[in-house]
Amino acid sequence: MALQVFTAVTGASWESELVGALDREDHGVTVVRRCVDVADLLAAATTGTGQAALLSAELRRLDGAAVARLTAAGIAVVGLVEPGDTRAADRLRQLGVVRVLPADAPAEEIARALRDAVSGGPVGGHDVGDPRSALPVLGLPPEESTRPTGRGRVVAVWGPTGAPGRTTVAVGLADEAARLEVSTLLVDADVYGGVVAQVLGLLDESPGVAAAARQAAAGTLDVAALARLAWAVDPHLRVLTGLARADRWPELRPQAVAVVLEEARRLAALTVVDCGFCLEEDEELSFDTAAPRRNGATLTVLEEADEVLCVSGADPVALQRTVRALAELREVLPDVEPVVVVNQLRRGPVPGDAREEIAGALSRFAGREVRAFLPADRRATDASLAAGRTLAEVAPASALRTGLRTLAAQLSGATEPGGRRRRRSR
Ligand SMILES: Nc1ncnc2c1ncn2[C@@H]1O[C@H](COP(=O)(O)OP(=O)(O)O)[C@@H](O)[C@H]1O
Ligand SMILES: [Mg+2]
């Protein structure tokens, strides 16, 4: 049976000729519906009458969410661009369309691309544009995505509920890495209300992360645009501020977040992401591109990151939350191997040698090693919060700060200087 295809190539001069040629000749392809716009295409997709969609880059309102919805509906997507228009081709790839052909390609070749897209065959050699701009697309097998090498690392700072100190650790790591002269981007991706701007004393009127996600969904985000949306806090540190209001979480669509991280890797050697926690009490934890959930952005960050830090508190209640969060993470993203950073270590809540007891408990109950212990130092963190400045600025000699610096050096591959660091002016 011929492959049933929807087309949505309206607005392009070559549309009717192409559709005619596809249909007329025997290419094993039947055009079952010529859609006039994205809404029409999505509506057609729900009928279950087509296996593939052929769409043009000019299609109005085409965004990453629409492509994700088509993919989730089991529709393979092939893009067409004006011959030689590499920007349009790159934009389509950013939106998640892996196969892109010039519109003047022979009908036979377009038909083959459609069949390959459905069967998951190789991405053809007639693509336009820069194939490195192909992004890992959620829901597609890994061989369909190309990852450029030699790019910046992404470290996700995550953890259970109960304020174990994710933001303190994320901000501290980013600041320390920048002080070690590693170009660093700090991203506030906490979908339960980000506070990084406030913690750093930035007067932020509009969340940079929301603007970046918006541009990513529109296919217009590149390194320069991302740099414009971030605060340059010092020569090595940029900050993409977060959603101050928790009810704005739908603005962080998972696919858009993946694109933001891709560009972040091009912008900075190290990207540190302050994530929310993952618990959703009222619903199951899952990836679902068709019906986005609050966890989607967080899970995307955890999946895309090179390293996931799970920040845990150091008392029995906090440890129990950590064990539980790690078990949930293993269920949803079994390939992610987080390492634990135990924060707020102090004498008292855990009897005996706290480090030993905590490390033993996390290894027994969660099967995870502790990468670092960071001491509780309320005096240092309060001074930091009061001044809207980082620990390096207000408590440079504190053990909490030096612990963060050592961890930052490990994560970024920078060498930690033996002596005290010079003060950096902002
Ligand atoms: N090591 C620490 N010692 C003392 N206080 C800390 C430490 N880490 C975090 N805090 C404080 O705990 C509170 C919660 O930390 P925060 O980083 O905002 O947690 P989360 O992002 O996990 O909700 C803040 O007031 C912070 O200053
Ligand atoms: Mg936080």
PDB file of N, CA and C and ligand atoms in Angstrom, residues 160 162-169 190 195 199 274-275 311 343-345 374-379 381-382 385 400, ligand 1:
ATOM      1  N   PRO A 160      15.798  16.885  45.842  1.00  0.00           N
ATOM      2  CA  PRO A 160      14.418  16.703  46.295  1.00  0.00           C
ATOM      3  C   PRO A 160      13.813  17.987  46.858  1.00  0.00           C
ATOM      4  N   GLY A 162      12.190  20.416  49.866  1.00  0.00           N
ATOM      5  CA  GLY A 162      12.683  20.689  51.199  1.00  0.00           C
ATOM      6  C   GLY A 162      13.897  21.589  51.244  1.00  0.00           C
ATOM      7  N   ALA A 163      14.150  22.301  50.139  1.00  0.00           N
ATOM      8  CA  ALA A 163      15.228  23.300  50.102  1.00  0.00           C
ATOM      9  C   ALA A 163      16.575  22.786  50.609  1.00  0.00           C
ATOM     10  N   PRO A 164      17.098  21.722  49.992  1.00  0.00           N
ATOM     11  CA  PRO A 164      18.398  21.218  50.419  1.00  0.00           C
ATOM     12  C   PRO A 164      19.542  22.175  50.093  1.00  0.00           C
ATOM     13  N   GLY A 165      19.306  23.102  49.169  1.00  0.00           N
ATOM     14  CA  GLY A 165      20.355  24.056  48.816  1.00  0.00           C
ATOM     15  C   GLY A 165      20.774  23.983  47.351  1.00  0.00           C
ATOM     16  N   ARG A 166      19.835  23.603  46.489  1.00  0.00           N
ATOM     17  CA  ARG A 166      20.161  23.540  45.056  1.00  0.00           C
ATOM     18  C   ARG A 166      20.634  24.892  44.537  1.00  0.00           C
ATOM     19  N   THR A 167      19.874  25.935  44.861  1.00  0.00           N
ATOM     20  CA  THR A 167      20.216  27.253  44.321  1.00  0.00           C
ATOM     21  C   THR A 167      21.560  27.730  44.883  1.00  0.00           C
ATOM     22  N   THR A 168      21.787  27.502  46.160  1.00  0.00           N
ATOM     23  CA  THR A 168      23.054  27.893  46.772  1.00  0.00           C
ATOM     24  C   THR A 168      24.212  27.187  46.058  1.00  0.00           C
ATOM     25  N   VAL A 169      24.047  25.893  45.790  1.00  0.00           N
ATOM     26  CA  VAL A 169      25.106  25.130  45.136  1.00  0.00           C
ATOM     27  C   VAL A 169      25.272  25.566  43.676  1.00  0.00           C
ATOM     28  N   ASP A 190      14.254  26.605  37.359  1.00  0.00           N
ATOM     29  CA  ASP A 190      13.366  26.088  38.399  1.00  0.00           C
ATOM     30  C   ASP A 190      11.922  26.460  38.051  1.00  0.00           C
ATOM     31  N   VAL A 195      14.792  31.857  41.817  1.00  0.00           N
ATOM     32  CA  VAL A 195      15.213  32.947  42.691  1.00  0.00           C
ATOM     33  C   VAL A 195      16.653  33.387  42.429  1.00  0.00           C
ATOM     34  N   VAL A 199      18.849  36.233  44.358  1.00  0.00           N
ATOM     35  CA  VAL A 199      20.025  35.845  45.133  1.00  0.00           C
ATOM     36  C   VAL A 199      21.270  36.624  44.680  1.00  0.00           C
ATOM     37  N   ASP A 274      20.184  25.457  37.446  1.00  0.00           N
ATOM     38  CA  ASP A 274      19.463  25.288  38.710  1.00  0.00           C
ATOM     39  C   ASP A 274      18.088  24.717  38.347  1.00  0.00           C
ATOM     40  N   CYS A 275      17.869  23.457  38.692  1.00  0.00           N
ATOM     41  CA  CYS A 275      16.614  22.789  38.326  1.00  0.00           C
ATOM     42  C   CYS A 275      15.633  22.838  39.487  1.00  0.00           C
ATOM     43  N   VAL A 311      21.493  17.472  44.992  1.00  0.00           N
ATOM     44  CA  VAL A 311      21.850  18.128  46.256  1.00  0.00           C
ATOM     45  C   VAL A 311      20.938  17.596  47.348  1.00  0.00           C
ATOM     46  N   ASN A 343      24.780  18.680  51.300  1.00  0.00           N
ATOM     47  CA  ASN A 343      24.939  20.071  51.721  1.00  0.00           C
ATOM     48  C   ASN A 343      24.446  20.212  53.164  1.00  0.00           C
ATOM     49  N   GLN A 344      24.870  21.296  53.773  1.00  0.00           N
ATOM     50  CA  GLN A 344      24.434  21.608  55.144  1.00  0.00           C
ATOM     51  C   GLN A 344      24.890  20.558  56.150  1.00  0.00           C
ATOM     52  N   LEU A 345      26.067  19.997  55.896  1.00  0.00           N
ATOM     53  CA  LEU A 345      26.624  19.017  56.830  1.00  0.00           C
ATOM     54  C   LEU A 345      26.956  19.704  58.149  1.00  0.00           C
ATOM     55  N   LEU A 374      29.356  19.503  51.769  1.00  0.00           N
ATOM     56  CA  LEU A 374      29.496  20.945  51.967  1.00  0.00           C
ATOM     57  C   LEU A 374      28.953  21.285  53.350  1.00  0.00           C
ATOM     58  N   PRO A 375      29.720  22.015  54.118  1.00  0.00           N
ATOM     59  CA  PRO A 375      29.309  22.258  55.503  1.00  0.00           C
ATOM     60  C   PRO A 375      28.149  23.253  55.602  1.00  0.00           C
ATOM     61  N   ALA A 376      27.389  23.133  56.683  1.00  0.00           N
ATOM     62  CA  ALA A 376      26.393  24.154  56.991  1.00  0.00           C
ATOM     63  C   ALA A 376      27.144  25.388  57.469  1.00  0.00           C
ATOM     64  N   ASP A 377      26.772  26.536  56.951  1.00  0.00           N
ATOM     65  CA  ASP A 377      27.400  27.780  57.387  1.00  0.00           C
ATOM     66  C   ASP A 377      26.382  28.897  57.213  1.00  0.00           C
ATOM     67  N   ARG A 378      25.508  28.975  58.184  1.00  0.00           N
ATOM     68  CA  ARG A 378      24.398  29.923  58.100  1.00  0.00           C
ATOM     69  C   ARG A 378      24.913  31.359  58.066  1.00  0.00           C
ATOM     70  N   ARG A 379      25.998  31.604  58.785  1.00  0.00           N
ATOM     71  CA  ARG A 379      26.522  32.958  58.820  1.00  0.00           C
ATOM     72  C   ARG A 379      26.929  33.403  57.393  1.00  0.00           C
ATOM     73  N   THR A 381      25.906  32.047  54.440  1.00  0.00           N
ATOM     74  CA  THR A 381      24.787  32.140  53.489  1.00  0.00           C
ATOM     75  C   THR A 381      23.904  33.351  53.812  1.00  0.00           C
ATOM     76  N   ASP A 382      23.729  33.660  55.087  1.00  0.00           N
ATOM     77  CA  ASP A 382      22.926  34.835  55.427  1.00  0.00           C
ATOM     78  C   ASP A 382      23.590  36.123  54.936  1.00  0.00           C
ATOM     79  N   LEU A 385      22.931  36.295  51.240  1.00  0.00           N
ATOM     80  CA  LEU A 385      21.550  36.671  50.912  1.00  0.00           C
ATOM     81  C   LEU A 385      21.293  38.144  51.240  1.00  0.00           C
ATOM     82  N   LEU A 400      32.438  26.541  53.336  1.00  0.00           N
ATOM     83  CA  LEU A 400      31.395  26.307  52.328  1.00  0.00           C
ATOM     84  C   LEU A 400      31.871  26.816  50.972  1.00  0.00           C
TER      85      LEU A 400
HETATM   86  N1  LIG B   1      25.494  24.973  53.358  1.00  0.00           N
HETATM   87  C1  LIG B   1      24.569  25.800  53.847  1.00  0.00           C
HETATM   88  N2  LIG B   1      24.695  26.326  55.074  1.00  0.00           N
HETATM   89  C2  LIG B   1      23.763  27.145  55.575  1.00  0.00           C
HETATM   90  N3  LIG B   1      22.650  27.516  54.922  1.00  0.00           N
HETATM   91  C3  LIG B   1      22.457  27.042  53.682  1.00  0.00           C
HETATM   92  C4  LIG B   1      23.409  26.167  53.084  1.00  0.00           C
HETATM   93  N4  LIG B   1      22.954  25.868  51.850  1.00  0.00           N
HETATM   94  C5  LIG B   1      21.787  26.524  51.699  1.00  0.00           C
HETATM   95  N5  LIG B   1      21.479  27.222  52.785  1.00  0.00           N
HETATM   96  C6  LIG B   1      20.303  28.057  53.020  1.00  0.00           C
HETATM   97  O1  LIG B   1      19.149  27.243  52.956  1.00  0.00           O
HETATM   98  C7  LIG B   1      18.080  27.937  52.352  1.00  0.00           C
HETATM   99  C8  LIG B   1      17.610  27.149  51.145  1.00  0.00           C
HETATM  100  O2  LIG B   1      18.669  27.086  50.202  1.00  0.00           O
HETATM  101  P1  LIG B   1      18.412  27.130  48.633  1.00  0.00           P
HETATM  102  O3  LIG B   1      19.731  27.057  47.977  1.00  0.00           O
HETATM  103  O4  LIG B   1      17.525  28.257  48.268  1.00  0.00           O
HETATM  104  O5  LIG B   1      17.638  25.741  48.467  1.00  0.00           O
HETATM  105  P2  LIG B   1      16.810  25.123  47.241  1.00  0.00           P
HETATM  106  O6  LIG B   1      17.242  25.829  46.003  1.00  0.00           O
HETATM  107  O7  LIG B   1      17.169  23.692  47.260  1.00  0.00           O
HETATM  108  O8  LIG B   1      15.394  25.364  47.554  1.00  0.00           O
HETATM  109  C9  LIG B   1      18.603  29.314  51.981  1.00  0.00           C
HETATM  110  O9  LIG B   1      18.268  30.208  52.978  1.00  0.00           O
HETATM  111  C10 LIG B   1      20.108  29.103  51.948  1.00  0.00           C
HETATM  112  O10 LIG B   1      20.811  30.279  52.243  1.00  0.00           O
END
